[in-house]
XYZ file of C-alpha atoms in Angstrom:
641
model
C 104.851 63.451 72.353
C 104.041 65.118 75.668
C 100.454 63.868 75.518
C 101.399 60.319 74.519
C 104.146 59.527 77.041
C 103.432 59.000 80.704
C 105.629 61.163 82.995
C 107.098 63.043 80.021
C 107.022 66.415 81.832
C 109.252 65.251 84.688
C 111.678 63.199 82.594
C 112.210 65.893 79.941
C 112.395 68.819 82.404
C 116.252 69.153 82.232
C 116.160 69.143 78.420
C 113.372 71.729 78.346
C 115.282 74.000 80.742
C 118.450 73.737 78.637
C 116.539 74.591 75.458
C 114.990 77.663 77.066
C 118.429 78.850 78.216
C 120.016 78.327 74.800
C 117.283 80.291 72.995
C 117.305 83.305 75.311
C 117.756 86.535 73.385
C 117.025 84.889 70.013
C 113.970 84.113 67.942
C 112.260 80.935 69.081
C 112.051 79.224 65.691
C 113.234 75.844 64.415
C 115.625 77.546 61.982
C 117.407 79.404 64.786
C 117.343 76.426 67.157
C 119.012 74.192 64.539
C 122.070 76.505 64.494
C 122.559 76.510 68.280
C 125.295 74.154 69.454
C 124.454 72.477 72.761
C 126.756 70.292 74.832
C 124.779 68.057 77.172
C 125.789 67.674 80.775
C 125.708 64.280 82.449
C 122.248 64.960 83.882
C 120.889 66.128 80.516
C 122.417 63.125 78.732
C 120.712 60.841 81.253
C 117.398 62.643 80.696
C 117.739 62.226 76.924
C 118.256 58.493 77.369
C 115.183 58.236 79.596
C 113.054 59.989 76.959
C 114.188 57.454 74.349
C 113.285 54.637 76.734
C 109.822 56.148 77.162
C 109.411 56.123 73.389
C 110.502 52.493 73.173
C 108.227 51.363 76.015
C 105.260 53.634 75.292
C 101.816 52.085 75.138
C 99.873 51.995 71.893
C 97.024 54.483 71.836
C 93.591 53.681 70.428
C 90.840 55.828 68.974
C 87.623 55.282 70.933
C 84.430 54.307 69.174
C 81.125 56.055 69.920
C 79.792 52.845 71.458
C 82.779 52.371 73.796
C 82.698 53.317 77.448
C 85.055 56.271 77.904
C 86.819 56.383 81.277
C 88.417 59.541 82.715
C 90.600 59.080 85.806
C 92.294 62.041 87.497
C 94.400 62.532 90.581
C 96.570 65.186 92.192
C 99.343 65.085 94.746
C 101.165 67.839 96.552
C 103.559 68.421 93.643
C 101.841 67.099 90.501
C 98.649 66.081 88.695
C 97.698 63.425 86.153
C 94.930 62.615 83.660
C 94.362 59.190 82.090
C 91.655 58.464 79.500
C 90.871 54.861 78.574
C 88.225 53.098 76.498
C 86.422 49.831 77.276
C 84.884 48.077 74.289
C 82.850 45.448 76.190
C 81.706 47.099 79.399
C 80.513 44.776 82.150
C 78.438 46.659 84.769
C 78.947 43.834 87.278
C 82.750 44.116 87.121
C 84.746 46.763 88.951
C 86.723 49.345 87.018
C 90.035 47.717 87.990
C 89.109 44.470 86.169
C 87.761 45.995 82.943
C 89.690 45.569 79.684
C 90.950 49.142 79.341
C 92.753 50.496 76.295
C 94.794 53.684 76.647
C 93.390 56.657 74.724
C 95.264 59.610 76.198
C 97.433 60.528 79.185
C 98.604 63.849 80.571
C 100.606 64.839 83.618
C 102.351 67.880 84.998
C 103.700 69.586 88.068
C 102.371 72.531 90.062
C 104.693 75.483 89.552
C 104.768 79.066 90.744
C 101.648 80.188 92.571
C 99.992 76.813 91.910
C 102.334 75.223 94.449
C 100.470 77.083 97.211
C 96.956 76.062 96.105
C 94.654 74.388 98.574
C 93.813 70.671 98.383
C 90.428 71.447 96.804
C 92.030 73.510 94.038
C 94.647 70.859 93.272
C 92.034 68.076 93.161
C 89.773 70.101 90.866
C 92.500 71.276 88.469
C 93.068 68.004 86.503
C 89.319 67.574 86.032
C 88.958 71.048 84.527
C 92.205 70.572 82.583
C 90.719 67.478 80.957
C 87.410 69.240 80.255
C 89.299 72.081 78.540
C 92.056 70.302 76.589
C 90.299 66.992 75.863
C 86.888 68.315 74.900
C 87.258 66.701 71.456
C 87.194 63.325 73.245
C 84.728 64.047 76.047
C 81.999 65.878 74.102
C 79.999 62.930 72.782
C 76.424 61.691 72.638
C 77.141 59.047 75.273
C 78.119 59.877 78.848
C 81.696 59.254 79.914
C 82.598 57.972 83.383
C 84.581 60.290 85.661
C 86.490 58.458 88.418
C 88.041 60.356 91.309
C 89.394 59.239 94.665
C 88.133 62.461 96.263
C 84.869 61.262 97.824
C 83.241 64.656 98.312
C 83.666 65.899 94.754
C 80.454 67.923 94.956
C 81.929 69.874 97.868
C 84.852 70.950 95.654
C 82.693 72.603 93.006
C 80.066 73.889 95.479
C 82.242 75.161 98.361
C 80.774 76.331 101.642
C 81.608 79.243 103.908
C 84.676 77.497 105.333
C 86.440 77.906 101.953
C 88.037 81.304 101.371
C 85.972 83.552 99.126
C 88.538 83.897 96.317
C 89.123 80.120 96.279
C 85.389 79.395 96.205
C 84.901 81.825 93.329
C 87.661 80.151 91.328
C 86.192 76.668 91.880
C 82.725 77.800 90.853
C 84.111 79.370 87.665
C 85.918 76.128 86.918
C 82.755 74.106 87.467
C 81.012 76.009 84.651
C 83.262 74.169 82.193
C 81.731 70.841 83.254
C 78.263 72.043 82.228
C 79.227 71.464 78.586
C 79.845 67.752 79.145
C 77.722 64.669 79.768
C 79.303 62.511 82.450
C 78.687 60.223 85.393
C 80.760 60.730 88.539
C 81.887 57.583 90.337
C 84.143 57.246 93.352
C 87.228 55.076 93.214
C 89.339 54.270 96.245
C 92.886 55.549 96.421
C 94.231 51.976 96.343
C 92.406 51.241 93.062
C 93.275 54.548 91.380
C 96.762 53.189 90.729
C 97.757 54.684 87.371
C 96.556 58.243 87.925
C 97.940 58.253 91.459
C 101.326 56.968 90.323
C 101.670 59.515 87.510
C 100.801 62.400 89.830
C 103.403 61.350 92.432
C 106.396 60.802 90.146
C 107.338 64.448 90.648
C 107.505 63.845 94.429
C 110.163 61.125 94.228
C 113.189 62.082 96.297
C 116.646 60.584 96.142
C 117.728 58.575 99.186
C 119.491 60.648 101.793
C 122.480 59.724 103.880
C 122.232 60.573 107.564
C 125.208 61.434 109.723
C 125.240 61.688 113.503
C 127.146 64.687 114.896
C 127.751 65.833 118.433
C 127.439 69.507 117.724
C 126.575 71.738 114.789
C 126.921 75.421 114.061
C 125.088 77.422 111.431
C 126.949 79.802 109.164
C 125.359 82.626 107.252
C 126.261 82.099 103.595
C 124.384 85.166 102.377
C 126.674 87.569 100.535
C 126.225 91.080 101.857
C 126.333 93.261 98.757
C 128.059 96.619 99.149
C 125.499 99.344 98.516
C 127.656 102.383 99.388
C 130.347 102.795 96.740
C 131.778 105.983 98.283
C 133.085 104.251 101.407
C 136.908 104.267 101.629
C 137.206 100.465 101.626
C 134.981 99.922 98.562
C 136.577 98.798 95.277
C 135.348 99.830 91.851
C 134.987 97.145 89.164
C 137.930 96.681 86.798
C 138.568 94.795 83.555
C 140.113 91.970 85.558
C 136.860 91.575 87.521
C 134.873 91.346 84.277
C 137.340 88.835 82.798
C 137.180 86.651 85.907
C 133.374 86.713 85.791
C 133.382 85.664 82.110
C 135.771 82.786 82.776
C 133.907 81.541 85.855
C 130.415 81.639 84.358
C 128.373 78.539 83.612
C 125.851 80.423 81.464
C 125.596 79.820 77.737
C 127.455 82.516 75.830
C 125.367 84.418 73.214
C 126.247 83.676 69.580
C 127.000 87.252 68.514
C 129.912 87.777 70.941
C 133.517 88.053 69.771
C 136.636 87.326 71.797
C 139.145 90.171 72.045
C 142.950 89.787 72.105
C 142.962 90.468 75.849
C 140.596 87.536 76.461
C 137.440 89.609 77.070
C 134.209 88.941 75.205
C 132.412 91.872 73.567
C 129.353 92.185 71.316
C 129.117 93.827 67.887
C 128.742 97.250 69.558
C 132.041 96.752 71.428
C 130.279 96.386 74.795
C 131.552 94.094 77.532
C 129.489 90.986 78.166
C 128.379 90.585 81.796
C 127.213 87.001 82.559
C 123.882 86.546 84.319
C 125.342 84.545 87.192
C 127.885 87.279 88.066
C 125.491 88.664 90.667
C 128.048 90.551 92.766
C 129.564 92.247 89.718
C 126.113 93.139 88.393
C 125.135 94.629 91.734
C 128.296 96.743 91.893
C 127.698 98.102 88.394
C 124.066 98.903 89.181
C 125.008 100.710 92.387
C 127.427 102.917 90.467
C 124.940 103.578 87.648
C 122.055 104.330 90.019
C 123.746 106.179 92.872
C 126.174 107.980 90.576
C 123.234 109.644 88.814
C 121.634 110.698 92.124
C 118.892 108.060 92.026
C 117.339 109.471 88.843
C 115.358 106.358 87.949
C 115.234 103.177 85.894
C 115.510 104.690 82.400
C 118.576 106.774 83.203
C 120.225 103.787 84.860
C 119.506 101.532 81.856
C 120.894 104.081 79.387
C 124.187 104.322 81.282
C 124.598 100.546 81.537
C 123.583 99.832 77.928
C 126.226 102.200 76.649
C 129.114 100.092 77.985
C 127.804 96.616 78.882
C 125.808 93.796 77.302
C 123.504 92.485 80.057
C 120.677 90.015 79.424
C 117.255 91.121 80.716
C 118.705 94.446 81.819
C 115.376 96.241 82.216
C 113.974 93.532 84.491
C 117.093 93.544 86.657
C 117.186 97.356 86.809
C 113.557 97.629 87.888
C 114.067 95.005 90.583
C 117.142 96.873 91.852
C 115.413 100.272 91.974
C 112.406 98.796 93.753
C 114.717 97.672 96.586
C 116.613 100.964 96.897
C 115.977 102.177 100.456
C 116.395 105.869 99.604
C 114.108 105.793 96.560
C 111.326 104.270 98.661
C 111.137 107.486 100.702
C 110.721 109.907 97.790
C 109.232 107.957 94.855
C 106.005 106.142 94.166
C 103.354 108.838 94.666
C 101.695 109.993 97.862
C 99.361 106.999 98.092
C 99.242 103.573 96.474
C 95.908 102.492 94.924
C 94.571 99.307 96.488
C 91.752 97.008 95.322
C 88.383 97.821 96.826
C 87.595 95.589 99.750
C 84.303 94.491 101.197
C 82.517 97.066 103.346
C 79.728 96.210 105.745
C 76.462 95.341 104.014
C 73.236 94.741 105.924
C 70.544 92.298 104.853
C 67.498 93.932 106.456
C 66.197 97.341 107.432
C 67.432 98.960 110.640
C 70.291 96.475 110.924
C 73.076 99.069 110.662
C 72.952 102.835 111.185
C 75.507 105.259 109.730
C 76.222 108.520 111.561
C 78.324 111.503 110.536
C 78.583 115.216 111.271
C 78.457 117.469 108.211
C 79.927 120.946 108.682
C 77.737 123.474 106.827
C 79.524 126.703 107.735
C 80.385 129.132 110.520
C 77.376 131.479 110.643
C 77.862 132.709 114.253
C 74.613 131.063 115.240
C 73.272 127.727 116.414
C 73.174 126.026 113.025
C 76.716 125.184 112.014
C 76.587 121.378 111.849
C 74.195 118.786 110.494
C 73.977 115.330 112.070
C 73.271 112.817 109.300
C 71.758 109.424 110.201
C 71.276 106.842 107.459
C 69.982 103.277 107.422
C 72.501 101.069 105.611
C 69.998 98.807 103.845
C 67.253 101.207 102.724
C 69.199 104.528 102.575
C 66.467 106.093 104.719
C 67.890 109.170 106.441
C 67.134 111.714 109.138
C 68.801 115.136 109.379
C 69.311 116.991 112.676
C 70.722 120.517 112.952
C 73.089 121.323 115.817
C 75.546 123.985 116.882
C 78.575 121.714 117.308
C 79.702 118.142 116.816
C 79.305 116.530 120.229
C 78.380 113.203 121.773
C 75.253 114.479 123.571
C 73.477 115.378 120.321
C 74.421 112.030 118.790
C 73.175 110.142 121.858
C 69.799 111.930 121.845
C 69.448 111.284 118.118
C 70.067 107.563 118.635
C 67.473 107.433 121.419
C 64.924 109.227 119.208
C 65.657 106.781 116.393
C 65.163 103.906 118.840
C 61.802 105.271 119.995
C 60.463 105.288 116.429
C 62.132 102.350 114.660
C 63.948 100.301 117.307
C 67.620 100.006 118.170
C 69.940 99.009 115.282
C 72.388 96.157 115.747
C 75.426 98.107 114.530
C 76.402 101.775 114.718
C 78.932 102.879 112.064
C 80.836 106.173 112.359
C 84.279 107.678 111.898
C 86.958 107.885 114.580
C 86.225 111.440 115.757
C 86.421 111.857 119.545
C 82.709 112.631 119.909
C 81.949 109.216 118.373
C 84.816 107.038 119.559
C 85.390 108.233 123.126
C 82.575 110.427 124.434
C 79.683 108.577 122.789
C 80.948 105.264 124.135
C 80.757 106.612 127.676
C 77.241 107.984 127.160
C 75.814 104.881 125.466
C 77.814 102.201 127.272
C 74.895 101.029 129.411
C 72.430 101.257 126.516
C 74.728 99.281 124.199
C 75.108 96.611 126.869
C 71.348 96.179 127.273
C 70.446 96.302 123.569
C 73.514 94.359 122.316
C 74.344 97.207 119.939
C 77.970 97.414 118.801
C 80.011 100.212 117.261
C 82.183 100.030 114.141
C 84.659 102.768 113.237
C 86.060 103.806 109.873
C 89.428 105.445 109.267
C 89.888 109.173 108.942
C 90.752 110.589 105.490
C 89.399 107.432 103.834
C 85.843 108.420 102.849
C 85.412 105.457 100.489
C 85.282 103.079 103.467
C 82.288 104.980 104.875
C 81.080 105.793 101.382
C 77.390 105.253 102.116
C 77.016 108.291 104.375
C 79.637 110.314 102.462
C 77.552 109.953 99.307
C 74.509 111.165 101.234
C 76.481 114.210 102.447
C 77.232 115.117 98.861
C 73.559 114.835 97.883
C 72.528 116.971 100.870
C 74.880 119.786 99.899
C 73.791 119.616 96.275
C 70.066 119.818 97.086
C 70.645 122.476 99.753
C 72.524 124.779 97.367
C 69.809 124.490 94.737
C 66.953 125.152 97.179
C 68.722 128.184 98.671
C 68.870 129.678 95.194
C 65.343 128.655 94.205
C 63.590 129.944 97.340
C 65.935 132.927 97.746
C 66.788 131.998 101.341
C 69.760 133.457 103.191
C 72.539 130.957 103.830
C 72.390 131.369 107.614
C 68.728 130.204 107.481
C 69.553 126.927 105.733
C 68.049 124.872 108.602
C 64.538 125.972 107.579
C 64.872 123.831 104.439
C 65.781 120.597 106.247
C 62.244 119.072 106.204
C 62.036 119.597 102.447
C 65.496 118.166 101.886
C 64.800 115.096 104.044
C 61.519 114.446 102.223
C 63.243 114.852 98.871
C 65.953 112.326 99.733
C 63.616 109.751 101.297
C 60.972 109.824 98.555
C 63.251 109.779 95.490
C 63.622 106.366 93.780
C 67.257 105.397 93.185
C 68.893 102.734 91.007
C 70.817 101.145 93.905
C 67.446 100.221 95.502
C 66.080 98.653 92.308
C 64.291 101.951 91.495
C 62.514 102.085 94.854
C 62.501 105.042 97.234
C 64.191 104.798 100.683
C 60.880 105.514 102.452
C 59.218 102.733 100.472
C 61.890 100.189 101.460
C 62.224 101.282 105.100
C 58.616 102.158 106.034
C 56.633 100.296 103.392
C 54.774 103.454 102.297
C 54.306 104.417 98.683
C 56.657 107.220 97.683
C 54.960 110.444 96.666
C 55.718 112.045 93.315
C 55.154 115.691 92.273
C 53.194 114.413 89.258
C 50.701 112.435 91.346
C 48.147 115.249 91.573
C 48.336 115.851 87.816
C 48.045 112.201 86.790
C 45.412 111.055 89.326
C 43.531 114.211 90.208
C 42.516 115.651 93.573
C 39.101 113.939 93.566
C 40.656 110.486 93.142
C 43.114 111.181 95.945
C 40.308 112.203 98.317
C 38.290 109.107 97.406
C 41.186 106.822 98.373
C 41.391 108.121 101.954
C 40.739 105.216 104.376
C 38.888 105.740 107.642
C 38.600 103.462 110.668
C 35.093 102.452 109.624
C 36.368 100.960 106.355
C 38.362 98.157 108.013
C 37.099 94.690 107.086
C 37.891 91.240 108.494
C 40.458 90.842 105.685
C 42.871 93.335 107.271
C 45.113 90.544 108.567
C 45.343 89.065 105.093
C 46.155 92.476 103.656
C 48.935 92.966 106.211
C 50.363 89.570 105.267
C 50.330 90.539 101.611
C 52.086 93.785 102.528
C 54.825 91.911 104.360
C 55.286 89.532 101.437
C 55.529 92.501 99.103
C 58.156 94.122 101.336
C 60.178 90.905 101.435
C 60.136 90.716 97.647
C 61.155 94.355 97.382
C 64.019 93.794 99.843
C 65.295 90.902 97.731
C 65.266 93.137 94.659
C 67.223 95.770 96.575
C 69.828 93.251 97.752
C 70.254 91.914 94.202
C 70.659 95.423 92.782
C 73.327 96.273 95.385
C 75.260 93.095 94.640
C 75.270 93.824 90.896
C 76.428 97.389 91.502
C 79.295 96.156 93.697
C 80.461 93.722 91.018
C 80.338 96.472 88.376
C 82.409 98.791 90.561
C 85.024 96.116 91.222
C 85.296 95.174 87.541
C 85.758 98.825 86.538
C 88.642 99.404 88.955
C 92.001 99.784 87.234
C 95.581 100.181 88.400
C 95.115 98.869 91.940
C 97.847 96.836 93.628
C 96.898 93.970 95.892
C 97.620 94.236 99.609
C 100.315 91.826 100.779
C 101.122 93.095 104.271
C 101.326 90.678 107.185
C 101.831 91.151 110.895
C 105.550 91.679 111.484
C 106.317 93.310 108.112
C 108.349 96.519 108.058
C 106.697 99.313 106.079
C 106.832 103.024 105.300
C 103.882 105.322 106.003
C 102.719 108.191 103.772
C 102.336 111.573 105.491
C 99.795 112.715 102.905
C 97.095 113.144 105.589
C 99.314 114.749 108.227
C 98.153 118.183 109.372
C 101.738 119.477 109.492
C 102.927 118.976 105.935
C 106.465 120.297 106.495
C 108.524 122.057 103.851
C 109.042 120.960 100.264
C 112.230 119.082 101.126
C 110.476 116.751 103.559
C 110.020 113.207 102.293
C 106.494 111.814 101.852
C 107.154 108.260 103.024
C 108.511 108.049 106.570
C 109.388 105.218 108.902
C 110.319 102.554 109.614
C 107.092 101.108 111.026
C 106.135 97.537 111.858
C 102.697 96.059 111.181
C 101.286 94.820 114.505
C 97.640 94.256 113.536
C 95.485 93.636 110.460
C 91.786 94.551 110.380
C 89.136 94.352 107.682
C 89.860 97.788 106.187
C 92.965 98.991 108.024
C 96.319 98.056 109.516
C 97.789 98.965 112.889
C 101.435 100.043 112.696
C 104.038 100.854 115.343
C 107.066 103.121 114.979
C 110.246 101.229 115.765
C 111.862 104.120 117.666
C 109.050 106.069 119.335
C 106.725 103.023 119.751
C 103.726 105.178 118.753
C 100.864 103.307 117.098
C 98.239 104.357 114.582
C 95.551 102.843 112.372
C 96.066 103.519 108.663
C 94.614 102.399 105.351
C 96.597 100.071 103.084
C 96.931 102.821 100.454
C 99.132 104.745 102.920
C 101.634 101.870 103.330
C 104.342 100.328 101.184
C 107.178 97.881 101.728
């Protein structure tokens, strides 16, 4: 019936809502529904009459023949969507679609509910097309093309969005467009004035009743929000009584469950002799939950549910209890773990060599000498690295290392490091003039969040692993670890890795063939000596050879970029248990002290505040304490509402 009657969803909405309410807490079968007594309200009785009128005035549907022209017309408005399928037996190419002899085959319509109400225009326009391709495939999959009419002129733009469309919206539209690949169709534009039937069906949900306007000289707003008492131990607070429960049962408009029995005192109880608490008795429910939760010292949801279930019959108790505990201001400080997992975001990714340079100081150990730290420099695209020993982490060493890198490979466009003072403050002063001339910029990652700067952190782990093994193999004292740096750097730069499509960093960055320990065994020393090129061997074809080399490097770089993209998608698909970030500027949040140097005693709470979000960056948020006005940059995993 829904698919055969135009505007059925809107007309039958009151009846559908009443049926859902009557069947709550019971099995949703025809046998159970037949035993439920329902008294229609005036609005529901009017809706029932309108449904009968739709049946009486409904159009006769036809079954299309394979030789007929099948027409699919869709439209969407702010609140609803519609799909109309017609068939034309004698198609006249010289006649417009509005003057063809159409016969109704199928019609569908609906309203945007929930999250769909906030979709963009492109998503709402595309939805009925994909809805038809999914639900009406038995009509649209045919040997002959069907005609798709839409009043959205740039339909190609919807299913092939550009950069101006948000990434998650563009991904959704492209996934939807894959469904159209199964069908044979011809897209034709129809003006909004001619797309009468689909446009009318999509806008029926937007019809508003006429409003009466009144002119007043002055008006005053009044807060109608009921402030629920959340402190039951205050002297002026009143505990719920039987009279309160009886008043709530008499005043309710909710449908009473079938298994309740009325007691001599007028109260309704279930078969377990528990009082029935109506769903719309919100104040009474809140008072009972406060007593059950606070009276047990904020033990949790399960304990609270057990206490309430013992004495009261409450529909959807677990859902209500979880929502209540999630809003408890005291529980937010002590429950929920030290951090909250968040979905992995997008980190910086370069598209060519020497575009971005990662820098980090790796502390090796305190050996009372000049080799306590290791400055690690890594190219973001190729993973090519250079290792520099130093006595301390300072800006001067980092500045000299950048200048040396510039003398060999050129200045990178972006310098990525953590927020240590030698990088954020001192290095800026040293390289301010150089950055201005070379247009190099700095990007900082948050402290205690190594996954944001994971590229160089992964390299640090590999360095320590190789260094430990080589110290054992060559029997070198730990305070002489710097002597092994050339071997370690060569090992890292000449080892093929999967993230570079099985190429070595030196091969991607410098274009040289990576050396392997097996090369002398497989080729032989004589063959290696014969391949040595001298200046006298250059021929006029050198320029052509250099061009071939550049083309080879470009192809290799494309392979590397593709491999990185696939690895990122695999990592994102394997992530589990992460909660999406929903903080906005102006929100009030709590901050986790998990990274604080002064942990405090065991009685100190983990989540402190209140803070206000005053800035949102790509991988961090800036928060401000409401009392002290101190600000700090933190990761989303350290915040919660």
